[in-house]
Backbone as a chain_set.jsonl record, in Angstrom:
{"seq": "MADLARERRQVRQIEFDHVAALVDLLGPMTTEILVQICYDGQGRCCGTQVLFNVLGGAFAGCHRALVERGFATRARGYLLVHNHPSGRALPSSQDIGATRAIVAVSGAVGFEVGDHLIVAGRDAVSMRRLGALRARPRHTGDK", "coords": {"N": [[0.826, -1.19, 0.0], [2.041, 1.198, 0.618], [3.658, 1.684, -1.618], [1.7, 2.194, -3.516], [0.623, 4.56, -2.475], [2.822, 6.299, -2.759], [2.994, 6.396, -5.552], [0.522, 7.605, -6.154], [0.967, 10.168, -5.183], [2.566, 11.226, -7.149], [0.807, 11.422, -9.262], [-1.666, 12.854, -8.548], [-1.363, 14.275, -6.036], [-2.264, 12.7, -3.835], [-1.833, 11.532, -0.702], [-0.197, 9.1, 1.447], [-1.64, 8.934, 3.881], [-4.207, 9.629, 3.071], [-4.914, 7.57, 1.278], [-4.775, 5.436, 3.066], [-6.849, 6.202, 4.79], [-9.046, 5.944, 3.075], [-8.987, 3.179, 2.649], [-9.467, 2.32, 5.276], [-12.067, 3.29, 5.584], [-13.645, 2.216, 3.423], [-12.895, -0.469, 3.206], [-14.016, -2.338, 5.214], [-16.713, -2.287, 4.557], [-19.923, -3.678, 3.75], [-21.578, -3.245, 1.673], [-21.4, -2.495, -1.723], [-19.947, 0.42, -3.0], [-19.323, 3.45, -4.873], [-16.917, 5.945, -4.894], [-16.324, 9.227, -5.839], [-13.722, 11.434, -6.28], [-13.143, 14.614, -6.891], [-10.765, 16.741, -8.514], [-8.845, 19.782, -8.828], [-6.918, 21.864, -11.143], [-4.489, 21.993, -9.801], [-4.373, 19.669, -8.474], [-5.779, 19.552, -6.128], [-8.388, 18.593, -3.915], [-11.669, 19.233, -4.926], [-14.227, 18.504, -4.623], [-16.551, 15.866, -3.78], [-18.286, 12.746, -4.197], [-20.589, 10.213, -3.424], [-21.713, 7.24, -4.695], [-24.345, 4.999, -4.633], [-25.608, 1.688, -5.171], [-24.917, 1.447, -7.882], [-23.153, -0.273, -8.838], [-23.87, -2.897, -9.243], [-24.583, -3.339, -11.849], [-22.162, -3.123, -13.2], [-21.278, -0.387, -12.969], [-23.306, 0.743, -14.391], [-25.126, 3.385, -15.708], [-23.892, 5.401, -14.207], [-22.247, 7.19, -15.451], [-23.208, 9.711, -16.3], [-23.767, 10.977, -13.827], [-21.173, 11.152, -12.764], [-19.856, 12.846, -14.617], [-21.511, 15.127, -14.44], [-21.008, 15.906, -11.78], [-18.322, 16.506, -11.993], [-18.42, 18.779, -13.702], [-19.946, 20.468, -12.032], [-18.215, 20.98, -9.923], [-16.178, 22.211, -11.154], [-13.966, 20.71, -11.923], [-10.752, 19.391, -12.887], [-10.307, 16.789, -13.215], [-10.909, 13.443, -11.948], [-10.646, 11.046, -9.28], [-11.529, 7.696, -8.864], [-12.921, 5.498, -6.512], [-13.703, 2.355, -5.375], [-15.263, -0.257, -3.471], [-14.797, -3.76, -2.81], [-16.776, -5.918, -1.387], [-16.42, -8.643, -1.338], [-13.842, -9.213, -0.637], [-11.7, -9.442, -2.359], [-9.374, -7.49, -3.943], [-8.837, -7.193, -6.614], [-9.605, -6.031, -9.932], [-12.61, -6.892, -11.633], [-13.544, -8.258, -14.866], [-15.769, -6.855, -15.654], [-15.479, -4.528, -14.097], [-13.173, -3.447, -15.297], [-14.019, -3.041, -17.978], [-16.162, -1.237, -17.572], [-14.823, 0.877, -16.338], [-13.088, 1.689, -18.368], [-14.97, 2.631, -20.167], [-15.958, 4.791, -18.697], [-13.627, 6.357, -18.609], [-13.412, 6.982, -21.336], [-15.846, 8.416, -21.862], [-15.594, 10.501, -19.997], [-13.194, 11.694, -20.847], [-13.996, 12.606, -23.345], [-15.441, 14.861, -22.749], [-13.62, 16.463, -21.544], [-12.488, 15.752, -19.033], [-10.03, 14.191, -16.964], [-9.375, 10.892, -15.821], [-7.832, 10.182, -13.052], [-7.174, 7.882, -11.583], [-8.461, 4.65, -10.678], [-9.222, 3.2, -7.854], [-9.43, 0.103, -6.197], [-10.747, -1.214, -3.319], [-10.463, -3.631, -0.807], [-11.025, -5.169, 2.166], [-8.029, -4.817, 3.848], [-6.571, -4.117, 1.665], [-5.589, -2.331, -1.318], [-5.895, -1.67, -4.749], [-4.529, -0.261, -7.651], [-6.003, 0.631, -10.621], [-4.86, 2.075, -12.643], [-2.162, 1.541, -12.312], [-2.202, -1.133, -12.978], [-2.588, -0.913, -15.64], [-5.119, -0.734, -16.64], [-6.708, 1.461, -17.245], [-6.745, 2.489, -19.775], [-8.614, 3.633, -22.445], [-10.304, 1.756, -24.837], [-9.702, 1.915, -28.333], [-12.189, 3.026, -30.611], [-13.76, 1.35, -33.306], [-14.566, 2.771, -36.206], [-15.466, 2.014, -38.615], [-14.618, 3.305, -40.83], [-12.872, 3.441, -43.924]], "CA": [[0.0, 0.0, 0.0], [2.924, 2.366, 0.629], [4.033, 1.934, -3.015], [0.535, 2.804, -4.153], [0.529, 5.946, -2.003], [3.888, 7.076, -3.395], [2.611, 6.615, -6.946], [-0.582, 8.567, -6.155], [1.526, 11.489, -4.962], [3.075, 11.683, -8.437], [-0.292, 11.687, -10.188], [-2.56, 13.923, -8.107], [-1.196, 14.73, -4.657], [-2.927, 11.893, -2.811], [-0.769, 11.049, 0.16], [-0.412, 7.821, 2.095], [-2.7, 9.043, 4.887], [-5.502, 9.651, 2.388], [-5.181, 6.214, 0.8], [-5.051, 4.633, 4.259], [-8.186, 6.568, 5.271], [-10.018, 5.324, 2.166], [-8.988, 1.747, 2.953], [-10.157, 2.168, 6.563], [-13.483, 3.6, 5.41], [-14.339, 1.348, 2.479], [-12.505, -1.868, 3.348], [-14.93, -3.217, 5.953], [-18.117, -2.125, 4.16], [-20.561, -4.86, 3.169], [-22.312, -2.786, 0.492], [-20.48, -1.931, -2.711], [-20.204, 1.819, -3.345], [-18.321, 4.13, -5.689], [-16.608, 7.292, -4.423], [-15.671, 10.087, -6.822], [-12.988, 12.538, -5.666], [-12.817, 15.568, -7.958], [-9.615, 17.589, -8.221], [-8.646, 20.932, -9.715], [-5.687, 21.856, -11.916], [-3.34, 21.816, -8.914], [-4.494, 18.374, -7.82], [-6.464, 19.687, -4.834], [-9.775, 18.125, -3.901], [-12.657, 20.311, -5.065], [-15.559, 17.946, -4.431], [-16.666, 14.412, -3.71], [-19.628, 12.204, -4.399], [-20.703, 8.788, -3.154], [-22.805, 6.652, -5.472], [-24.783, 3.694, -4.144], [-26.441, 0.881, -6.073], [-24.576, 1.614, -9.294], [-22.121, -1.224, -9.208], [-24.412, -4.195, -9.602], [-24.567, -3.416, -13.302], [-20.848, -2.656, -13.659], [-21.318, 1.072, -13.053], [-24.337, 1.152, -15.347], [-25.872, 4.588, -15.393], [-23.221, 6.389, -13.358], [-21.43, 8.096, -16.27], [-23.778, 11.06, -16.259], [-23.566, 11.534, -12.484], [-19.752, 11.482, -12.614], [-19.569, 14.022, -15.444], [-22.222, 16.275, -13.857], [-20.282, 16.343, -10.582], [-17.101, 17.139, -12.486], [-18.756, 20.139, -14.136], [-20.43, 21.251, -10.885], [-17.081, 21.362, -9.072], [-15.153, 22.79, -12.051], [-12.809, 19.832, -11.762], [-9.936, 19.015, -14.042], [-10.463, 15.347, -13.327], [-11.327, 12.798, -10.712], [-10.24, 9.708, -8.888], [-12.641, 6.833, -8.49], [-12.571, 4.479, -5.525], [-14.847, 1.537, -4.972], [-14.915, -1.381, -2.616], [-15.253, -5.113, -3.121], [-17.087, -6.618, -0.141], [-15.997, -10.04, -1.45], [-12.521, -9.368, -0.052], [-10.668, -9.46, -3.411], [-9.179, -6.129, -4.445], [-8.54, -7.187, -8.047], [-10.761, -5.646, -10.747], [-13.248, -7.897, -12.484], [-13.609, -7.825, -16.27], [-16.812, -5.817, -15.686], [-14.861, -3.307, -13.564], [-12.254, -2.917, -16.306], [-14.813, -2.528, -19.097], [-16.916, -0.056, -17.146], [-13.872, 1.962, -16.093], [-12.639, 2.184, -19.676], [-16.074, 3.434, -20.717], [-15.958, 6.047, -17.937], [-12.47, 7.123, -19.093], [-13.742, 7.489, -22.674], [-16.893, 9.44, -21.743], [-15.021, 11.638, -19.265], [-12.222, 12.33, -21.725], [-14.7, 13.273, -24.444], [-15.928, 16.167, -22.287], [-12.519, 17.227, -20.978], [-12.03, 15.335, -17.707], [-9.142, 13.039, -16.882], [-9.6, 9.982, -14.7], [-6.483, 9.992, -12.522], [-7.032, 6.477, -11.215], [-9.608, 3.972, -10.096], [-8.72, 2.302, -6.822], [-10.361, -0.891, -5.671], [-10.416, -1.499, -1.924], [-11.09, -4.818, -0.215], [-10.345, -5.419, 3.437], [-6.896, -3.909, 4.083], [-5.832, -4.0, 0.408], [-6.037, -1.395, -2.351], [-5.245, -1.908, -6.036], [-4.659, 0.832, -8.61], [-6.253, 0.18, -11.985], [-3.858, 2.746, -13.489], [-0.924, 0.77, -12.187], [-2.408, -2.389, -13.704], [-2.737, -0.621, -17.066], [-6.518, -0.984, -16.996], [-7.463, 2.699, -17.482], [-6.722, 2.879, -21.189], [-9.859, 3.452, -23.192], [-10.074, 1.042, -26.092], [-10.099, 2.711, -29.499], [-13.414, 2.594, -31.294], [-13.668, 1.102, -34.74], [-15.649, 3.563, -36.785], [-15.909, 1.448, -39.883], [-14.035, 4.071, -41.93], [-11.869, 2.698, -44.694]], "C": [[0.871, 1.255, 0.0], [3.373, 2.706, -0.782], [2.908, 2.63, -3.751], [0.426, 4.268, -3.742], [1.609, 6.814, -2.631], [3.538, 7.37, -4.845], [1.492, 7.642, -7.036], [-0.039, 9.985, -6.009], [2.038, 12.06, -6.279], [1.944, 12.058, -9.381], [-1.121, 12.872, -9.728], [-2.509, 14.179, -6.621], [-2.019, 13.968, -3.615], [-1.822, 11.27, -1.969], [-1.185, 9.761, 0.853], [-1.562, 7.872, 3.089], [-4.079, 9.026, 4.242], [-5.878, 8.271, 1.867], [-5.529, 5.322, 1.983], [-6.443, 4.931, 4.808], [-9.266, 5.954, 4.385], [-10.119, 3.824, 2.419], [-9.732, 1.499, 4.259], [-11.66, 2.355, 6.42], [-14.209, 2.554, 4.568], [-14.073, -0.136, 2.694], [-13.505, -2.753, 4.066], [-16.398, -3.147, 5.512], [-18.652, -3.393, 3.496], [-21.422, -4.524, 1.959], [-21.32, -2.136, -0.457], [-20.904, -0.506, -3.065], [-19.07, 2.335, -4.225], [-18.154, 5.544, -5.147], [-15.871, 8.022, -5.54], [-15.015, 11.236, -6.063], [-12.528, 13.451, -6.795], [-11.619, 16.405, -7.54], [-9.477, 18.681, -9.266], [-7.309, 20.812, -10.447], [-4.422, 21.703, -11.098], [-3.393, 20.486, -8.17], [-5.159, 18.422, -6.462], [-7.906, 19.216, -4.964], [-10.721, 19.314, -3.996], [-14.084, 19.776, -4.959], [-15.522, 16.433, -4.394], [-18.11, 14.016, -3.952], [-19.567, 10.714, -4.082], [-21.92, 8.278, -3.902], [-23.089, 5.251, -4.949], [-25.561, 2.985, -5.243], [-26.157, 1.12, -7.547], [-23.656, 0.497, -9.757], [-22.645, -2.595, -9.583], [-24.42, -4.408, -11.103], [-23.276, -2.876, -13.871], [-20.873, -1.158, -13.941], [-22.377, 1.573, -14.025], [-25.046, 2.398, -14.852], [-25.152, 5.626, -14.565], [-22.413, 7.402, -14.156], [-21.921, 9.538, -16.157], [-23.535, 11.722, -14.904], [-22.11, 11.946, -12.271], [-19.404, 12.757, -13.374], [-20.257, 15.264, -14.872], [-21.495, 16.807, -12.63], [-18.968, 17.019, -10.976], [-17.342, 18.57, -12.932], [-19.156, 21.017, -12.951], [-19.286, 21.744, -10.003], [-15.962, 22.039, -9.861], [-13.844, 22.019, -11.955], [-12.015, 19.711, -13.058], [-10.09, 17.518, -14.293], [-10.92, 14.763, -12.013], [-10.684, 11.438, -10.54], [-11.506, 8.951, -8.537], [-12.123, 5.796, -7.508], [-13.823, 3.664, -5.271], [-14.359, 0.308, -4.223], [-15.46, -2.685, -3.177], [-15.523, -5.826, -1.799], [-16.654, -8.084, -0.149], [-14.63, -10.29, -0.826], [-11.391, -9.427, -1.058], [-10.558, -8.077, -4.03], [-8.859, -6.071, -5.939], [-9.779, -6.817, -8.854], [-11.298, -6.825, -11.548], [-13.212, -7.405, -13.924], [-14.693, -6.761, -16.433], [-16.266, -4.49, -15.171], [-13.981, -2.649, -14.622], [-13.022, -2.317, -17.473], [-15.557, -1.254, -18.743], [-15.988, 1.133, -16.918], [-13.367, 2.536, -17.405], [-13.725, 3.02, -20.344], [-16.146, 4.787, -20.012], [-14.808, 6.938, -18.397], [-12.787, 7.749, -20.448], [-14.764, 8.621, -22.61], [-16.331, 10.692, -21.067], [-14.039, 12.408, -20.141], [-12.872, 13.106, -22.85], [-15.216, 14.651, -24.046], [-14.871, 16.921, -21.478], [-12.034, 16.861, -19.593], [-11.048, 14.183, -17.829], [-9.578, 12.177, -15.701], [-8.21, 9.607, -14.203], [-6.191, 8.556, -12.144], [-8.39, 5.95, -10.784], [-9.019, 2.955, -9.135], [-9.819, 1.345, -6.404], [-9.859, -1.289, -4.29], [-11.177, -2.74, -1.482], [-10.32, -5.152, 1.055], [-9.269, -4.375, 3.667], [-6.072, -3.678, 2.816], [-6.44, -2.948, -0.502], [-5.219, -1.661, -3.609], [-5.556, -0.74, -6.961], [-4.884, 0.263, -10.005], [-5.301, 0.871, -12.961], [-2.57, 1.932, -13.498], [-1.015, -0.561, -12.929], [-2.514, -2.176, -15.215], [-4.165, -0.75, -17.556], [-7.328, 0.278, -17.262], [-7.524, 3.096, -18.946], [-8.062, 2.602, -21.836], [-9.521, 2.737, -24.489], [-10.5, 1.905, -27.261], [-11.352, 2.142, -30.139], [-13.117, 2.349, -32.764], [-14.859, 1.786, -35.382], [-16.169, 2.987, -38.084], [-15.382, 2.222, -41.077], [-12.974, 3.244, -42.626], [-10.711, 3.562, -45.055]], "O": [[0.475, 2.275, -0.564], [3.466, 3.883, -1.129], [3.146, 3.557, -4.525], [0.161, 5.126, -4.584], [1.338, 7.956, -3.001], [3.762, 8.484, -5.319], [1.519, 8.484, -7.933], [-0.541, 10.907, -6.651], [1.948, 13.268, -6.498], [2.118, 12.937, -10.225], [-1.261, 13.832, -10.486], [-3.564, 14.292, -5.997], [-2.428, 14.551, -2.611], [-0.969, 10.553, -2.494], [-2.356, 9.381, 0.85], [-2.378, 6.951, 3.136], [-5.02, 8.468, 4.806], [-7.026, 7.847, 1.998], [-6.475, 4.538, 1.912], [-7.144, 4.019, 5.245], [-10.29, 5.492, 4.888], [-11.214, 3.263, 2.405], [-10.539, 0.574, 4.346], [-12.439, 1.654, 7.065], [-15.267, 2.063, 4.96], [-14.928, -0.97, 2.397], [-13.82, -3.834, 3.569], [-17.235, -3.877, 6.043], [-17.933, -4.087, 2.778], [-21.938, -5.422, 1.294], [-20.496, -1.321, -0.042], [-22.065, -0.255, -3.388], [-18.001, 1.731, -4.306], [-19.138, 6.26, -4.962], [-14.915, 7.499, -6.113], [-15.676, 11.932, -5.293], [-11.631, 13.1, -7.562], [-11.465, 16.743, -6.366], [-9.915, 18.546, -10.409], [-6.648, 19.776, -10.375], [-3.383, 21.322, -11.636], [-2.541, 20.214, -7.325], [-5.114, 17.445, -5.716], [-8.553, 19.419, -5.991], [-10.595, 20.282, -3.246], [-15.042, 20.515, -5.183], [-14.597, 15.801, -4.904], [-19.023, 14.841, -3.915], [-18.602, 10.038, -4.436], [-23.02, 8.813, -3.763], [-22.185, 4.422, -4.838], [-26.108, 3.627, -6.139], [-27.06, 1.009, -8.376], [-23.412, 0.349, -10.954], [-21.919, -3.383, -10.189], [-24.28, -5.537, -11.575], [-23.287, -2.234, -14.922], [-20.524, -0.722, -15.038], [-22.332, 2.732, -14.437], [-25.508, 2.453, -13.713], [-25.745, 6.654, -14.24], [-21.937, 8.385, -13.588], [-21.135, 10.461, -15.944], [-23.143, 12.887, -14.839], [-21.845, 12.981, -11.66], [-18.737, 13.642, -12.839], [-19.654, 16.336, -14.823], [-21.376, 18.02, -12.455], [-18.558, 17.997, -10.351], [-16.576, 19.472, -12.592], [-18.753, 22.177, -12.874], [-19.383, 22.814, -9.402], [-14.926, 22.397, -9.3], [-12.761, 22.603, -11.912], [-12.535, 19.901, -14.158], [-10.013, 17.049, -15.428], [-11.274, 15.486, -11.082], [-10.251, 10.786, -11.49], [-12.443, 9.517, -7.975], [-11.015, 5.281, -7.66], [-14.884, 4.218, -4.985], [-13.203, -0.101, -4.334], [-16.445, -2.707, -3.914], [-14.585, -6.292, -1.153], [-16.533, -8.7, 0.909], [-14.285, -11.43, -0.516], [-10.225, -9.46, -0.662], [-11.529, -7.553, -4.576], [-8.63, -4.984, -6.47], [-10.885, -7.234, -8.511], [-10.54, -7.643, -12.069], [-12.881, -6.246, -14.171], [-14.554, -5.862, -17.262], [-16.554, -3.439, -15.743], [-14.039, -1.435, -14.819], [-12.717, -1.21, -17.914], [-15.579, -0.303, -19.524], [-16.327, 2.265, -17.264], [-13.234, 3.753, -17.536], [-13.426, 4.009, -21.014], [-16.369, 5.813, -20.656], [-14.989, 8.145, -18.558], [-12.468, 8.914, -20.684], [-14.573, 9.666, -23.231], [-16.572, 11.81, -21.523], [-14.059, 13.639, -20.168], [-12.362, 14.146, -23.267], [-15.408, 15.515, -24.903], [-15.186, 17.902, -20.805], [-11.232, 17.598, -19.019], [-11.203, 13.307, -18.68], [-10.09, 12.687, -14.704], [-7.499, 8.825, -14.834], [-5.082, 8.066, -12.359], [-9.333, 6.709, -10.56], [-8.399, 1.975, -9.548], [-10.983, 1.725, -6.274], [-8.696, -1.652, -4.118], [-12.371, -2.884, -1.745], [-9.112, -5.387, 1.018], [-9.557, -3.178, 3.682], [-4.986, -3.103, 2.886], [-7.645, -2.7, -0.468], [-4.004, -1.853, -3.545], [-6.697, -0.287, -7.047], [-4.059, -0.496, -10.512], [-4.971, 0.304, -14.002], [-1.978, 1.674, -14.546], [-0.014, -1.056, -13.448], [-2.528, -3.139, -15.982], [-4.4, -0.864, -18.759], [-8.535, 0.183, -17.488], [-8.304, 3.978, -19.307], [-8.579, 1.486, -21.784], [-8.551, 3.087, -25.161], [-11.541, 2.56, -27.202], [-11.543, 0.927, -30.198], [-12.321, 3.058, -33.38], [-16.01, 1.427, -35.135], [-17.199, 3.425, -38.596], [-15.656, 1.854, -42.219], [-12.27, 2.45, -42.002], [-9.773, 3.098, -45.704]]}, "num_chains": 1, "name": "protein.A"}
C-alpha cells in the first residue's frame, strides 16, 4: 500500500494518509459503493460524491452523475474508488470494461480519470498501475 501511495503522490497529490483513510473507510463495508474525488488543476480536492447501487450493473448509469459532478465542481479530473465486499481487491472484467467506458466518456468532455482504486479489506489496487485505465479505441468502420 505504501508503493501505491507514493505513486498517487506523483499523479494527483494523494498522500499515504488519504489512501489509508479510504482503505479504513471502504474496506470493511458490506455494500459496494463508488466514491468520486474531484480535483482541480493543482491536484487539490474540489468535491466528492458517493454513489450507491450503481455497481451491480458494472457502473451502469453512473457516467452522467460522474460528469455532472465534475462540471459542478469545475474539476480538471477525478479519482474513483470503490470497494469489493468479497474481499478481493482485483478488478473484475466488468470493472475494467466499465472503467474504460468512464475514461472514454469523461475524456470526451474534458475530464481526466487519474485512477480507479479498488479497496477490499486492508488491500487497495490501482487500476492505473495495472494498465486498466486505457480506453479502447473505437472502430468507426471508416476505410
